């Protein structure tokens, strides 16, 4: 399966709310999430995350690498069916983000520092996961794709050392 990434800030698929995957659709998407995980694991693809809408599929499915920092070579890549953020910290962090669907743009984005989420995995059982820092950022970025939000929609005006940067 060749993966072709949807691009563009006004792309209709990227700007649609994704539908939940139902139990009777489970087998239909099995090959897709295997391919998504392979794509994310491949260092030539420059990605640590991917959402089904980026692949022309309007379903709530993401594949993410759970990393401690950007140099982490010992990480786990998983897929999540119908992920939902259940809780989040009050604290937030700013960091630069980029996206395969909006190539060559890098912007500061504010995200929650910690999240608690639920998702379904291969056994069709609900899983609960607590994430913080970069992994929490990655999952929030991908869930945004499922809800028609691109990271460029979340850019902020930052004032740093008396220099104003409008992002």
Coordinates of N, CA and C in Angstrom, one line a residue:
X1 N 0.8 -1.2 0.0 CA 0.0 0.0 0.0 C 0.9 1.2 0.0
X2 N 0.7 2.1 -1.0 CA 1.5 3.3 -1.1 C 0.7 4.4 -0.3
X3 N 1.4 5.1 0.6 CA 0.7 6.1 1.4 C 0.9 7.5 0.7
X4 N -0.2 8.2 0.4 CA -0.2 9.5 -0.2 C -0.8 10.5 0.8
X5 N 0.0 11.5 1.2 CA -0.4 12.4 2.3 C -1.3 13.6 1.7
X6 N -2.4 13.8 2.3 CA -3.2 15.0 2.0 C -2.5 16.3 2.4
X7 N -2.5 17.3 1.6 CA -1.8 18.5 2.0 C -2.8 19.7 1.8
X8 N -2.5 20.8 2.4 CA -3.2 22.1 2.2 C -4.1 22.5 3.3
X9 N -3.9 23.8 3.7 CA -4.7 24.3 4.8 C -6.2 24.3 4.5
X10 N -6.6 24.3 3.3 CA -8.1 24.4 3.0 C -8.6 23.1 2.4
X11 N -7.8 22.0 2.5 CA -8.2 20.7 2.0 C -9.5 20.2 2.7
X12 N -10.5 19.9 1.9 CA -11.8 19.5 2.4 C -11.7 18.3 3.4
X13 N -10.9 17.3 3.0 CA -10.8 16.1 3.9 C -10.2 16.5 5.2
X14 N -9.1 17.3 5.2 CA -8.4 17.7 6.4 C -9.3 18.7 7.2
X15 N -10.3 19.2 6.6 CA -11.2 20.2 7.3 C -12.6 19.6 7.6
X16 N -12.6 18.2 7.7 CA -13.9 17.5 8.1 C -13.7 16.8 9.4
X17 N -14.7 16.8 10.2 CA -14.7 16.0 11.4 C -14.8 14.5 11.1
X18 N -13.9 13.7 11.6 CA -13.8 12.3 11.3 C -14.8 11.5 12.0
X19 N -15.3 10.4 11.4 CA -16.3 9.5 12.0 C -15.6 8.5 12.8
X20 N -16.3 8.0 13.9 CA -15.8 6.9 14.7 C -15.8 5.6 13.9
X21 N -14.8 4.8 14.2 CA -14.7 3.4 13.6 C -15.6 2.5 14.4
X22 N -16.5 1.8 13.8 CA -17.4 0.9 14.5 C -16.8 -0.5 14.5
X23 N -17.3 -1.3 15.4 CA -16.8 -2.7 15.6 C -16.8 -3.4 14.3
X24 N -17.9 -3.3 13.5 CA -18.1 -4.1 12.3 C -17.2 -3.6 11.2
X25 N -16.5 -2.4 11.4 CA -15.5 -1.9 10.4 C -14.1 -2.3 10.8
X26 N -13.9 -2.9 11.9 CA -12.6 -3.2 12.4 C -11.7 -3.9 11.4
X27 N -12.1 -5.0 10.8 CA -11.2 -5.7 9.9 C -10.9 -4.9 8.7
X28 N -11.8 -4.0 8.3 CA -11.6 -3.2 7.1 C -10.4 -2.3 7.2
X29 N -10.1 -1.9 8.5 CA -9.0 -0.9 8.7 C -7.8 -1.6 9.2
X30 N -7.8 -2.9 9.3 CA -6.6 -3.6 9.9 C -5.3 -3.3 9.1
X31 N -5.4 -3.5 7.8 CA -4.3 -3.2 6.9 C -3.8 -1.8 6.9
X32 N -4.8 -0.9 7.0 CA -4.5 0.6 7.1 C -3.6 0.9 8.3
X33 N -4.0 0.4 9.5 CA -3.2 0.8 10.7 C -1.9 0.2 10.7
X34 N -1.8 -1.0 10.1 CA -0.5 -1.6 10.0 C 0.4 -0.8 9.1
X35 N -0.1 -0.3 8.0 CA 0.7 0.6 7.1 C 1.0 1.9 7.7
X36 N 0.1 2.4 8.5 CA 0.3 3.7 9.2 C 1.5 3.6 10.1
X37 N 1.5 2.5 10.9 CA 2.6 2.2 11.9 C 3.9 2.1 11.1
X38 N 3.9 1.3 10.0 CA 5.2 1.2 9.2 C 5.7 2.6 8.7
X39 N 4.7 3.4 8.2 CA 5.1 4.7 7.7 C 5.7 5.5 8.8
X40 N 5.1 5.6 10.0 CA 5.6 6.4 11.1 C 7.0 5.9 11.6
X41 N 7.2 4.6 11.6 CA 8.5 4.0 12.0 C 9.6 4.2 11.0
X42 N 9.3 4.5 9.8 CA 10.3 4.6 8.8 C 11.0 6.0 8.9
X43 N 12.3 6.1 9.3 CA 12.9 7.3 9.5 C 13.0 8.2 8.2
X44 N 12.9 7.7 7.1 CA 12.9 8.4 5.8 C 11.6 9.3 5.7
X45 N 10.6 9.0 6.4 CA 9.3 9.8 6.3 C 9.3 11.0 7.2
X46 N 10.2 11.2 8.1 CA 10.3 12.4 9.0 C 9.1 12.6 9.8
X47 N 8.4 11.6 10.2 CA 7.2 11.8 11.0 C 7.2 10.9 12.2
X48 N 6.6 11.4 13.2 CA 6.4 10.5 14.4 C 4.9 10.4 14.7
X49 N 4.1 10.8 13.7 CA 2.6 10.7 13.9 C 1.9 10.7 12.6
X50 N 0.7 10.3 12.5 CA -0.1 10.3 11.3 C -1.6 10.0 11.7
X51 N -2.5 10.7 11.0 CA -3.9 10.5 11.2 C -4.6 10.1 9.9
X52 N -5.6 9.3 10.0 CA -6.3 8.8 8.9 C -6.7 9.8 7.9
X53 N -7.3 11.0 8.3 CA -7.7 12.0 7.4 C -6.5 12.5 6.5
X54 N -5.3 12.4 6.9 CA -4.1 12.7 6.1 C -4.0 11.7 4.9
X55 N -4.6 10.6 5.1 CA -4.5 9.5 4.0 C -5.8 9.4 3.3
X56 N -6.6 10.4 3.2 CA -7.9 10.5 2.5 C -9.0 9.7 3.2
X57 N -8.8 9.3 4.4 CA -9.8 8.5 5.1 C -10.4 9.2 6.3
X58 N -11.7 9.5 6.2 CA -12.3 10.3 7.2 C -12.8 9.5 8.4
X59 N -11.8 8.8 9.1 CA -12.1 8.0 10.3 C -11.2 8.4 11.4
X60 N -11.7 8.1 12.6 CA -10.9 8.4 13.8 C -9.9 7.4 14.2
X61 N -8.7 7.5 13.5 CA -7.6 6.5 13.6 C -6.3 7.3 13.5
X62 N -5.4 7.1 14.5 CA -4.1 7.8 14.4 C -3.0 6.7 14.7
X63 N -1.8 7.0 14.3 CA -0.6 6.3 14.6 C 0.4 7.2 15.2
X64 N 0.9 6.9 16.3 CA 1.9 7.9 17.0 C 3.0 7.1 17.6
X65 N 4.2 7.8 17.6 CA 5.3 7.3 18.4 C 5.3 8.0 19.7
X66 N 5.4 7.2 20.8 CA 5.4 7.7 22.1 C 6.9 7.9 22.5
X67 N 7.4 9.1 22.5 CA 8.8 9.4 22.7 C 9.0 10.3 24.0
X68 N 10.2 10.2 24.5 CA 10.5 11.1 25.7 C 11.1 12.4 25.2
X69 N 11.9 12.4 24.1 CA 12.4 13.6 23.5 C 12.6 13.3 22.1
X70 N 13.0 14.4 21.3 CA 13.1 14.2 19.9 C 14.3 13.4 19.4
X71 N 15.2 13.1 20.3 CA 16.4 12.2 20.0 C 16.1 10.8 20.5
X72 N 15.0 10.5 21.0 CA 14.7 9.2 21.6 C 14.6 8.1 20.5
X73 N 15.6 7.1 20.6 CA 15.6 6.0 19.6 C 14.9 4.8 20.2
X74 N 14.5 4.8 21.4 CA 13.9 3.7 22.1 C 12.4 4.1 22.3
X75 N 11.6 4.1 21.3 CA 10.2 4.5 21.4 C 9.3 3.4 20.9
X76 N 8.0 3.5 21.3 CA 7.0 2.6 20.9 C 6.0 3.3 19.9
X77 N 5.7 2.7 18.8 CA 4.8 3.3 17.8 C 3.5 2.5 17.9
X78 N 2.4 3.1 18.1 CA 1.1 2.4 18.2 C 0.1 3.1 17.4
X79 N -1.1 2.5 17.2 CA -2.2 3.1 16.6 C -3.3 3.2 17.6
X80 N -4.2 4.2 17.5 CA -5.3 4.4 18.4 C -6.6 4.5 17.6
X81 N -7.5 3.7 17.9 CA -8.8 3.8 17.3 C -9.7 4.7 18.2
X82 N -10.4 5.6 17.6 CA -11.4 6.5 18.3 C -10.8 7.1 19.6
X83 N -9.6 7.7 19.5 CA -9.0 8.3 20.7 C -9.8 9.5 21.2
X84 N -9.8 9.7 22.5 CA -10.5 10.8 23.1 C -9.7 11.3 24.3
X85 N -9.5 12.6 24.4 CA -8.9 13.2 25.6 C -9.9 13.3 26.7
X86 N -9.7 12.6 27.8 CA -10.6 12.6 28.9 C -10.4 13.7 29.9
X87 N -9.1 14.0 30.1 CA -8.7 15.0 31.1 C -7.3 15.6 30.6
X88 N -7.1 16.8 31.1 CA -5.8 17.4 30.8 C -5.3 18.3 31.9
X89 N -4.0 18.5 32.0 CA -3.5 19.4 33.0 C -3.9 20.8 32.7
X90 N -3.8 21.6 33.8 CA -4.0 23.1 33.6 C -2.8 23.7 32.9
X91 N -1.6 23.1 33.2 CA -0.4 23.7 32.7 C -0.2 23.4 31.2
X92 N 0.4 24.3 30.5 CA 0.6 24.2 29.1 C 2.1 24.4 28.8
X93 N 2.5 24.0 27.6 CA 3.8 24.3 27.1 C 3.8 24.8 25.6
X94 N 4.7 25.6 25.3 CA 4.9 26.0 23.9 C 6.0 25.2 23.3
X95 N 5.9 24.8 22.0 CA 7.0 24.2 21.3 C 6.7 24.3 19.8
X96 N 7.7 24.2 19.0 CA 7.5 24.3 17.6 C 6.9 23.0 17.1
X97 N 6.0 23.1 16.2 CA 5.4 21.9 15.5 C 5.5 22.1 14.0
X98 N 5.4 21.0 13.3 CA 5.3 20.9 11.9 C 4.3 19.8 11.5
X99 N 4.0 19.7 10.3 CA 3.0 18.7 9.9 C 3.2 18.2 8.5
X100 N 3.1 17.0 8.2 CA 3.2 16.4 6.8 C 2.2 17.1 5.9
X101 N 1.0 17.5 6.5 CA 0.0 18.0 5.6 C 0.1 19.5 5.4
X102 N 1.0 20.2 6.1 CA 1.3 21.6 5.9 C 2.8 21.7 5.8
X103 N 3.4 21.2 4.7 CA 4.8 21.0 4.6 C 5.6 22.4 4.6
X104 N 6.7 22.3 5.2 CA 7.7 23.5 5.3 C 7.2 24.6 6.1
X105 N 6.2 24.4 7.0 CA 5.8 25.4 8.0 C 6.1 24.9 9.4
X106 N 6.7 25.8 10.2 CA 7.1 25.4 11.6 C 6.6 26.6 12.4
X107 N 5.8 26.3 13.4 CA 5.2 27.3 14.3 C 5.2 26.9 15.7
X108 N 5.2 27.9 16.6 CA 5.0 27.7 18.0 C 3.5 27.4 18.3
X109 N 3.3 26.4 19.1 CA 1.9 26.0 19.4 C 1.8 25.7 20.9
X110 N 0.8 26.1 21.5 CA 0.6 25.9 22.9 C -0.3 24.6 23.1
X111 N 0.2 23.7 23.9 CA -0.5 22.4 24.1 C -0.5 22.1 25.6
X112 N -1.5 21.3 26.1 CA -1.5 20.8 27.5 C -0.2 20.0 27.7
X113 N 0.3 20.1 28.9 CA 1.5 19.4 29.3 C 1.3 17.9 29.5
X114 N 0.1 17.6 30.0 CA -0.3 16.2 30.3 C -1.7 16.0 29.9
X115 N -2.0 14.7 29.5 CA -3.3 14.3 29.1 C -3.6 12.9 29.6
X116 N -4.9 12.7 29.8 CA -5.4 11.3 30.0 C -6.3 11.0 28.8
X117 N -6.1 9.9 28.1 CA -6.9 9.6 27.0 C -7.4 8.2 27.0
X118 N -8.5 8.0 26.3 CA -9.0 6.6 26.1 C -8.9 6.3 24.6
X119 N -8.7 5.1 24.2 CA -8.7 4.7 22.8 C -8.9 3.2 22.8
X120 N -9.2 2.7 21.6 CA -9.4 1.3 21.3 C -8.2 0.8 20.6
X121 N -7.8 -0.4 20.9 CA -6.6 -1.0 20.2 C -7.1 -2.3 19.5
X122 N -6.1 -3.1 19.1 CA -6.4 -4.3 18.2 C -7.4 -5.3 18.9
X123 N -7.4 -5.4 20.2 CA -8.3 -6.3 20.9 C -9.7 -5.7 21.1
X124 N -10.0 -4.6 20.5 CA -11.3 -3.9 20.6 C -11.7 -3.6 22.1
X125 N -10.7 -3.5 22.9 CA -10.9 -3.1 24.3 C -10.5 -1.6 24.5
X126 N -11.2 -1.0 25.4 CA -10.8 0.4 25.7 C -9.5 0.4 26.6
X127 N -8.6 1.3 26.2 CA -7.4 1.5 27.0 C -7.3 2.9 27.5
X128 N -6.7 3.1 28.6 CA -6.5 4.4 29.2 C -5.0 4.6 29.3
X129 N -4.6 5.8 28.8 CA -3.2 6.1 28.8 C -3.0 7.5 29.3
X130 N -2.0 7.7 30.2 CA -1.5 9.0 30.7 C -0.3 9.4 29.9
X131 N -0.3 10.6 29.3 CA 0.9 11.0 28.6 C 1.3 12.4 29.1
X132 N 2.6 12.7 28.9 CA 3.1 14.0 29.2 C 4.1 14.5 28.2
X133 N 4.4 15.7 28.2 CA 5.4 16.4 27.4 C 5.2 16.1 25.9
X134 N 6.3 15.6 25.3 CA 6.2 15.4 23.8 C 5.2 14.5 23.4
X135 N 5.0 13.3 24.0 CA 4.0 12.3 23.6 C 2.6 12.9 23.8
X136 N 2.4 13.7 24.8 CA 1.1 14.4 24.9 C 0.9 15.3 23.8
X137 N 1.9 16.1 23.4 CA 1.8 17.0 22.3 C 1.5 16.3 21.0
X138 N 2.2 15.2 20.7 CA 2.0 14.5 19.5 C 0.5 14.0 19.4
X139 N 0.0 13.4 20.5 CA -1.4 12.9 20.4 C -2.4 14.0 20.3
X140 N -2.2 15.1 21.0 CA -3.1 16.3 20.8 C -3.1 16.8 19.3
X141 N -1.9 16.8 18.7 CA -1.8 17.2 17.3 C -2.6 16.3 16.4
X142 N -2.5 15.0 16.6 CA -3.2 14.1 15.8 C -4.7 14.0 16.0
X143 N -5.1 14.2 17.3 CA -6.5 14.2 17.6 C -7.1 15.5 16.9
X144 N -6.4 16.6 16.9 CA -6.8 17.8 16.2 C -7.2 17.4 14.7
X145 N -6.3 16.6 14.1 CA -6.6 16.2 12.7 C -8.0 15.6 12.6
X146 N -8.3 14.8 13.6 CA -9.6 14.1 13.5 C -10.8 15.1 13.7
X147 N -10.5 16.2 14.2 CA -11.6 17.3 14.5 C -11.4 18.5 13.6
X148 N -10.8 18.3 12.4 CA -10.6 19.3 11.4 C -9.7 20.5 11.8
X149 N -8.9 20.3 12.8 CA -8.0 21.4 13.2 C -6.6 21.1 12.8
X150 N -6.0 22.1 12.1 CA -4.5 22.0 11.8 C -3.7 22.7 12.8
X151 N -2.5 22.4 13.0 CA -1.6 23.0 14.0 C -1.5 24.5 13.7
X152 N -1.6 24.9 12.4 CA -1.5 26.3 12.0 C -2.7 27.1 12.6
X153 N -3.8 26.5 12.9 CA -4.9 27.1 13.5 C -4.7 27.5 15.0
X154 N -3.7 26.9 15.6 CA -3.4 27.0 17.0 C -2.1 27.9 17.2
X155 N -1.6 28.5 16.2 CA -0.4 29.4 16.4 C -0.8 30.6 17.3
X156 N 0.2 31.1 17.9 CA 0.0 32.2 18.9 C 1.0 33.3 18.7
X157 N 0.6 34.4 19.2 CA 1.6 35.6 19.2 C 2.4 35.4 20.5
X158 N 3.7 35.4 20.3 CA 4.7 35.2 21.4 C 5.6 36.4 21.5
X159 N 5.7 36.9 22.8 CA 6.6 38.0 23.1 C 7.8 37.4 23.9
X160 N 9.0 37.6 23.3 CA 10.1 36.9 24.0 C 11.3 37.9 23.9
X161 N 11.8 38.2 25.1 CA 13.0 39.1 25.2 C 12.8 40.5 24.5
X162 N 11.6 41.0 24.7 CA 11.3 42.3 24.1 C 11.2 42.3 22.6
X163 N 11.3 41.1 22.0 CA 11.1 41.0 20.6 C 9.7 40.4 20.3
X164 N 9.0 41.0 19.5 CA 7.6 40.4 19.2 C 7.7 39.5 18.0
X165 N 7.2 38.3 18.1 CA 7.1 37.4 17.0 C 5.6 37.1 16.8
X166 N 5.1 37.4 15.7 CA 3.7 37.0 15.4 C 3.8 35.7 14.5
X167 N 3.3 34.7 15.1 CA 3.3 33.4 14.4 C 2.0 33.0 13.8

